[in-house]
Amino acid sequence: MAAVTTVRDVLYHYTFARGVYERLISDCDCHPQVARNVVALLLWFDQGTNKIISHLPSMSTSALGHLLDEANCIIHCLRMRNVPGPPTPLLSALCHDSQMDHPHYFAFNQGRIVHGITNLLDGVCTLIFDDRLYHLLRRYQTGLVGRNLELEAPYEHVVVSVPEDCRSMFVTFSKGQPVERDDIFNYLRETWGDCIVRVLMEKNTGRAQPMYGRVIFKSKAFVSLMLNGVKHASLFIGGREIWLREYIPRNSNNN
């Protein structure tokens, strides 16, 4: 009978990743959302082997900062189509992968990388970035608490569905330069693959052009990746710029 993987097992396995996450925030003054995305990106390249991640907690702050810059540039490029990738000498050396030096490596693998990152953010990363669980684990390790049912519970990779409002983005256009609903949908679909549910547009009467819309993604992780620590992100679709920010329902504003 196969051994059951527990929550504690997962936390132990990703101790190095947790260490990188904490150092990015404390030593590099990194925005938590950026730190989460960067660690998920590094985990995707690591593919669970710990050959890359295990070297990072002891890396100098300067080198970690360079790695953070490279990862941030990659995430920025992943939002756009057919854009040459940034130079990533440090990450390429850590991965021992010369293919990453090809200028179109990230464009060729865009959808695969994005879905790998979002699957991690929706999966094991929900445990890796849970401050409460790691606090509980450390208390367990030091003997301050005994057996704990939450840590001993079986781990199941089940993506928890969240309401559409929590995985939506508000879209605005420059005055007189709206972008068609289908163009937005197709751009995101062709860039990130099966990531989007639908696009909604402002309903106007007559010939008035819409000034805003709403994009509903399949997962909240896509919203996190699109923003990556900023309040607004921009995309150029058909030569026209659109701006995206986190969708906040009206009742939340009232509250």
Tab-separated table of C-alpha atoms in Angstrom:
chain	number	residue	atom	x	y	z
A	1	MET	CA	0.000	0.000	0.000
A	2	ALA	CA	1.426	3.380	-1.051
A	3	ALA	CA	2.293	5.795	1.711
A	4	VAL	CA	-0.058	8.730	2.077
A	5	THR	CA	1.472	12.160	1.449
A	6	THR	CA	0.494	14.469	4.277
A	7	VAL	CA	0.402	18.241	4.521
A	8	ARG	CA	3.487	18.014	6.751
A	9	ASP	CA	5.328	16.015	4.056
A	10	VAL	CA	4.600	18.717	1.502
A	11	LEU	CA	5.745	21.487	3.838
A	12	TYR	CA	8.999	19.613	4.535
A	13	HIS	CA	9.625	18.976	0.838
A	14	TYR	CA	9.222	22.659	-0.008
A	15	THR	CA	11.184	24.046	2.943
A	16	PHE	CA	13.808	25.463	0.563
A	17	ALA	CA	11.119	27.177	-1.523
A	18	ARG	CA	9.630	28.672	1.627
A	19	GLY	CA	13.073	29.929	2.594
A	20	VAL	CA	13.478	31.646	-0.789
A	21	TYR	CA	10.031	33.226	-0.438
A	22	GLU	CA	10.867	34.638	2.988
A	23	ARG	CA	14.252	35.961	1.825
A	24	LEU	CA	12.740	37.682	-1.204
A	25	ILE	CA	10.407	39.574	1.104
A	26	SER	CA	12.828	40.309	3.956
A	27	ASP	CA	16.192	40.701	2.187
A	28	CYS	CA	15.100	41.996	-1.230
A	29	ASP	CA	12.095	44.045	-0.039
A	30	CYS	CA	9.954	42.182	-2.554
A	31	HIS	CA	6.184	42.585	-2.844
A	32	PRO	CA	4.539	39.358	-1.546
A	33	GLN	CA	2.646	38.810	-4.809
A	34	VAL	CA	5.878	39.167	-6.790
A	35	ALA	CA	7.660	36.809	-4.380
A	36	ARG	CA	4.935	34.186	-4.837
A	37	ASN	CA	5.052	34.424	-8.625
A	38	VAL	CA	8.850	34.298	-8.715
A	39	VAL	CA	9.034	31.240	-6.452
A	40	ALA	CA	6.350	29.498	-8.544
A	41	LEU	CA	8.373	30.276	-11.692
A	42	LEU	CA	11.545	28.874	-10.105
A	43	LEU	CA	9.649	25.781	-8.947
A	44	TRP	CA	8.449	25.212	-12.504
A	45	PHE	CA	12.032	25.277	-13.782
A	46	ASP	CA	13.071	23.088	-10.861
A	47	GLN	CA	10.351	20.508	-11.633
A	48	GLY	CA	10.351	19.259	-8.049
A	49	THR	CA	13.972	18.077	-8.031
A	50	ASN	CA	15.290	20.691	-5.549
A	51	LYS	CA	18.424	20.916	-7.712
A	52	ILE	CA	17.839	24.640	-8.215
A	53	ILE	CA	15.759	25.665	-5.214
A	54	SER	CA	18.053	24.084	-2.621
A	55	HIS	CA	20.898	26.434	-3.626
A	56	LEU	CA	18.905	29.627	-3.230
A	57	PRO	CA	18.324	30.091	0.534
A	58	SER	CA	22.091	30.405	1.071
A	59	MET	CA	22.662	32.582	-2.011
A	60	SER	CA	24.039	36.063	-1.354
A	61	THR	CA	21.480	38.866	-1.221
A	62	SER	CA	23.105	40.490	-4.255
A	63	ALA	CA	22.882	37.322	-6.346
A	64	LEU	CA	19.312	36.690	-5.177
A	65	GLY	CA	18.442	40.229	-6.243
A	66	HIS	CA	19.853	39.551	-9.733
A	67	LEU	CA	17.799	36.347	-9.934
A	68	LEU	CA	14.709	38.277	-8.837
A	69	ASP	CA	15.293	40.812	-11.627
A	70	GLU	CA	15.637	38.050	-14.226
A	71	ALA	CA	12.476	36.291	-13.031
A	72	ASN	CA	10.531	39.572	-13.020
A	73	CYS	CA	11.578	40.275	-16.605
A	74	ILE	CA	10.416	36.792	-17.614
A	75	ILE	CA	7.014	37.284	-15.971
A	76	HIS	CA	6.651	40.651	-17.706
A	77	CYS	CA	7.453	39.085	-21.095
A	78	LEU	CA	4.983	36.262	-20.489
A	79	ARG	CA	2.150	38.818	-20.641
A	80	MET	CA	2.984	39.754	-24.235
A	81	ARG	CA	2.970	37.854	-27.502
A	82	ASN	CA	5.956	37.246	-29.753
A	83	VAL	CA	8.336	39.299	-27.619
A	84	PRO	CA	12.001	38.197	-27.435
A	85	GLY	CA	12.829	36.922	-23.984
A	86	PRO	CA	15.172	38.753	-21.621
A	87	PRO	CA	18.741	37.567	-20.996
A	88	THR	CA	18.766	35.166	-18.051
A	89	PRO	CA	22.434	34.219	-17.460
A	90	LEU	CA	22.011	33.366	-13.774
A	91	LEU	CA	18.839	31.307	-14.175
A	92	SER	CA	20.272	29.551	-17.248
A	93	ALA	CA	23.370	28.611	-15.262
A	94	LEU	CA	21.283	27.296	-12.364
A	95	CYS	CA	19.109	25.258	-14.743
A	96	HIS	CA	22.082	24.047	-16.824
A	97	ASP	CA	19.903	24.738	-19.868
A	98	SER	CA	21.558	26.522	-22.786
A	99	GLN	CA	18.241	26.552	-24.682
A	100	MET	CA	17.113	29.382	-22.416
A	101	ASP	CA	19.667	31.629	-24.110
A	102	HIS	CA	17.636	31.489	-27.329
A	103	PRO	CA	15.852	34.858	-27.710
A	104	HIS	CA	12.522	33.174	-28.456
A	105	TYR	CA	12.706	30.455	-25.809
A	106	PHE	CA	10.061	32.065	-23.597
A	107	ALA	CA	7.823	32.976	-26.542
A	108	PHE	CA	7.908	29.355	-27.770
A	109	ASN	CA	7.100	27.994	-24.296
A	110	GLN	CA	4.811	30.812	-23.136
A	111	GLY	CA	1.575	28.890	-22.602
A	112	ARG	CA	3.353	25.914	-21.058
A	113	ILE	CA	5.243	28.081	-18.567
A	114	VAL	CA	2.181	30.148	-17.618
A	115	HIS	CA	0.025	27.092	-16.984
A	116	GLY	CA	2.848	25.473	-15.044
A	117	ILE	CA	3.117	28.538	-12.796
A	118	THR	CA	-0.632	28.882	-12.279
A	119	ASN	CA	-1.006	25.159	-11.521
A	120	LEU	CA	1.656	25.533	-8.832
A	121	LEU	CA	0.038	28.695	-7.426
A	122	ASP	CA	-3.292	26.873	-7.232
A	123	GLY	CA	-1.688	23.703	-5.846
A	124	VAL	CA	1.306	23.235	-3.526
A	125	CYS	CA	1.919	26.976	-3.316
A	126	THR	CA	-1.281	27.360	-1.302
A	127	LEU	CA	0.645	25.493	1.419
A	128	ILE	CA	4.098	26.979	0.760
A	129	PHE	CA	2.836	30.546	1.206
A	130	ASP	CA	0.572	29.803	4.170
A	131	ASP	CA	2.249	31.616	7.092
A	132	ARG	CA	0.010	29.936	9.644
A	133	LEU	CA	0.881	26.413	8.507
A	134	TYR	CA	4.618	27.073	8.596
A	135	HIS	CA	4.309	28.634	12.041
A	136	LEU	CA	2.499	25.484	13.149
A	137	LEU	CA	5.166	23.278	11.545
A	138	ARG	CA	7.962	25.109	13.349
A	139	ARG	CA	6.174	24.747	16.664
A	140	TYR	CA	5.827	21.026	15.909
A	141	GLN	CA	9.538	20.756	15.029
A	142	THR	CA	10.594	22.411	18.277
A	143	GLY	CA	8.274	20.217	20.330
A	144	LEU	CA	5.992	23.064	21.377
A	145	VAL	CA	3.027	21.154	19.975
A	146	GLY	CA	2.491	17.421	19.688
A	147	ARG	CA	0.644	15.543	17.012
A	148	ASN	CA	-1.506	17.830	14.906
A	149	LEU	CA	-4.418	16.651	12.784
A	150	GLU	CA	-4.034	19.496	10.316
A	151	LEU	CA	-0.390	18.664	9.597
A	152	GLU	CA	-1.121	14.927	9.443
A	153	ALA	CA	-4.060	15.335	7.058
A	154	PRO	CA	-3.587	13.792	3.581
A	155	TYR	CA	-2.588	16.299	0.933
A	156	GLU	CA	-4.822	16.377	-2.105
A	157	HIS	CA	-4.097	18.607	-5.079
A	158	VAL	CA	-7.604	19.941	-5.492
A	159	VAL	CA	-8.020	23.389	-7.020
A	160	VAL	CA	-10.626	25.205	-4.977
A	161	SER	CA	-13.048	27.065	-7.194
A	162	VAL	CA	-13.465	30.715	-6.239
A	163	PRO	CA	-16.289	33.079	-7.249
A	164	GLU	CA	-15.927	34.871	-10.579
A	165	ASP	CA	-15.469	38.208	-8.806
A	166	CYS	CA	-12.248	36.875	-7.245
A	167	ARG	CA	-10.761	35.864	-10.599
A	168	SER	CA	-11.821	38.854	-12.653
A	169	MET	CA	-10.042	41.946	-13.935
A	170	PHE	CA	-11.526	45.344	-14.748
A	171	VAL	CA	-10.499	46.599	-18.200
A	172	THR	CA	-10.449	50.212	-19.391
A	173	PHE	CA	-9.615	51.747	-22.759
A	174	SER	CA	-8.242	55.033	-23.976
A	175	LYS	CA	-11.028	57.407	-24.981
A	176	GLY	CA	-12.198	56.652	-28.485
A	177	GLN	CA	-10.009	53.551	-28.752
A	178	PRO	CA	-11.997	50.601	-27.413
A	179	VAL	CA	-10.897	47.060	-28.192
A	180	GLU	CA	-13.422	44.498	-29.350
A	181	ARG	CA	-14.496	41.787	-26.928
A	182	ASP	CA	-13.389	39.003	-29.282
A	183	ASP	CA	-9.983	40.640	-29.791
A	184	ILE	CA	-9.350	40.655	-26.021
A	185	PHE	CA	-10.547	37.069	-25.655
A	186	ASN	CA	-8.467	35.819	-28.585
A	187	TYR	CA	-5.341	37.700	-27.483
A	188	LEU	CA	-5.404	36.146	-24.015
A	189	ARG	CA	-6.348	32.725	-25.356
A	190	GLU	CA	-3.575	32.746	-27.963
A	191	THR	CA	-1.035	34.054	-25.443
A	192	TRP	CA	-1.839	31.949	-22.380
A	193	GLY	CA	-3.899	29.100	-23.774
A	194	ASP	CA	-7.048	27.929	-21.992
A	195	CYS	CA	-7.026	30.624	-19.306
A	196	ILE	CA	-10.173	32.658	-19.834
A	197	VAL	CA	-13.891	32.114	-19.306
A	198	ARG	CA	-15.347	35.175	-21.044
A	199	VAL	CA	-15.063	38.909	-21.617
A	200	LEU	CA	-17.870	41.294	-20.696
A	201	MET	CA	-18.208	44.818	-22.097
A	202	GLU	CA	-20.059	47.943	-21.003
A	203	LYS	CA	-23.547	47.985	-22.496
A	204	ASN	CA	-24.239	51.217	-24.365
A	205	THR	CA	-27.151	52.470	-26.406
A	206	GLY	CA	-26.857	53.865	-29.877
A	207	ARG	CA	-23.364	54.316	-31.255
A	208	ALA	CA	-21.672	55.062	-27.944
A	209	GLN	CA	-18.452	53.094	-27.592
A	210	PRO	CA	-17.735	51.056	-24.449
A	211	MET	CA	-15.305	52.607	-21.988
A	212	TYR	CA	-14.666	49.544	-19.860
A	213	GLY	CA	-15.069	45.808	-19.630
A	214	ARG	CA	-14.379	42.811	-17.453
A	215	VAL	CA	-12.217	39.744	-18.048
A	216	ILE	CA	-13.082	36.578	-16.145
A	217	PHE	CA	-10.218	34.100	-15.854
A	218	LYS	CA	-10.442	30.415	-14.987
A	219	SER	CA	-8.237	30.867	-11.929
A	220	LYS	CA	-7.228	33.668	-9.577
A	221	ALA	CA	-3.600	32.744	-10.280
A	222	PHE	CA	-3.880	34.319	-13.747
A	223	VAL	CA	-4.875	37.623	-12.118
A	224	SER	CA	-1.855	37.397	-9.811
A	225	LEU	CA	0.451	36.711	-12.747
A	226	MET	CA	-1.004	39.543	-14.820
A	227	LEU	CA	-0.571	42.161	-12.075
A	228	ASN	CA	2.610	40.803	-10.448
A	229	GLY	CA	2.639	43.303	-7.606
A	230	VAL	CA	1.355	46.396	-9.436
A	231	LYS	CA	-2.099	47.974	-9.357
A	232	HIS	CA	-2.475	48.261	-13.131
A	233	ALA	CA	-1.109	46.243	-16.046
A	234	SER	CA	-1.275	47.241	-19.697
A	235	LEU	CA	-1.490	45.233	-22.907
A	236	PHE	CA	-1.372	46.308	-26.546
A	237	ILE	CA	-3.974	44.548	-28.661
A	238	GLY	CA	-4.191	45.482	-32.318
A	239	GLY	CA	-2.064	48.551	-31.662
A	240	ARG	CA	-4.412	49.813	-28.946
A	241	GLU	CA	-3.590	49.879	-25.260
A	242	ILE	CA	-5.870	48.427	-22.605
A	243	TRP	CA	-5.422	48.690	-18.865
A	244	LEU	CA	-6.253	45.920	-16.425
A	245	ARG	CA	-6.633	46.046	-12.660
A	246	GLU	CA	-8.110	43.807	-10.017
A	247	TYR	CA	-11.885	43.720	-10.199
A	248	ILE	CA	-13.573	45.040	-7.055
A	249	PRO	CA	-17.336	44.454	-6.874
A	250	ARG	CA	-19.514	47.434	-6.041
A	251	ASN	CA	-20.690	45.963	-2.755
A	252	SER	CA	-17.040	45.666	-1.662
A	253	ASN	CA	-16.571	49.376	-2.387
A	254	ASN	CA	-19.624	50.185	-0.317
A	255	ASN	CA	-18.282	48.181	2.559
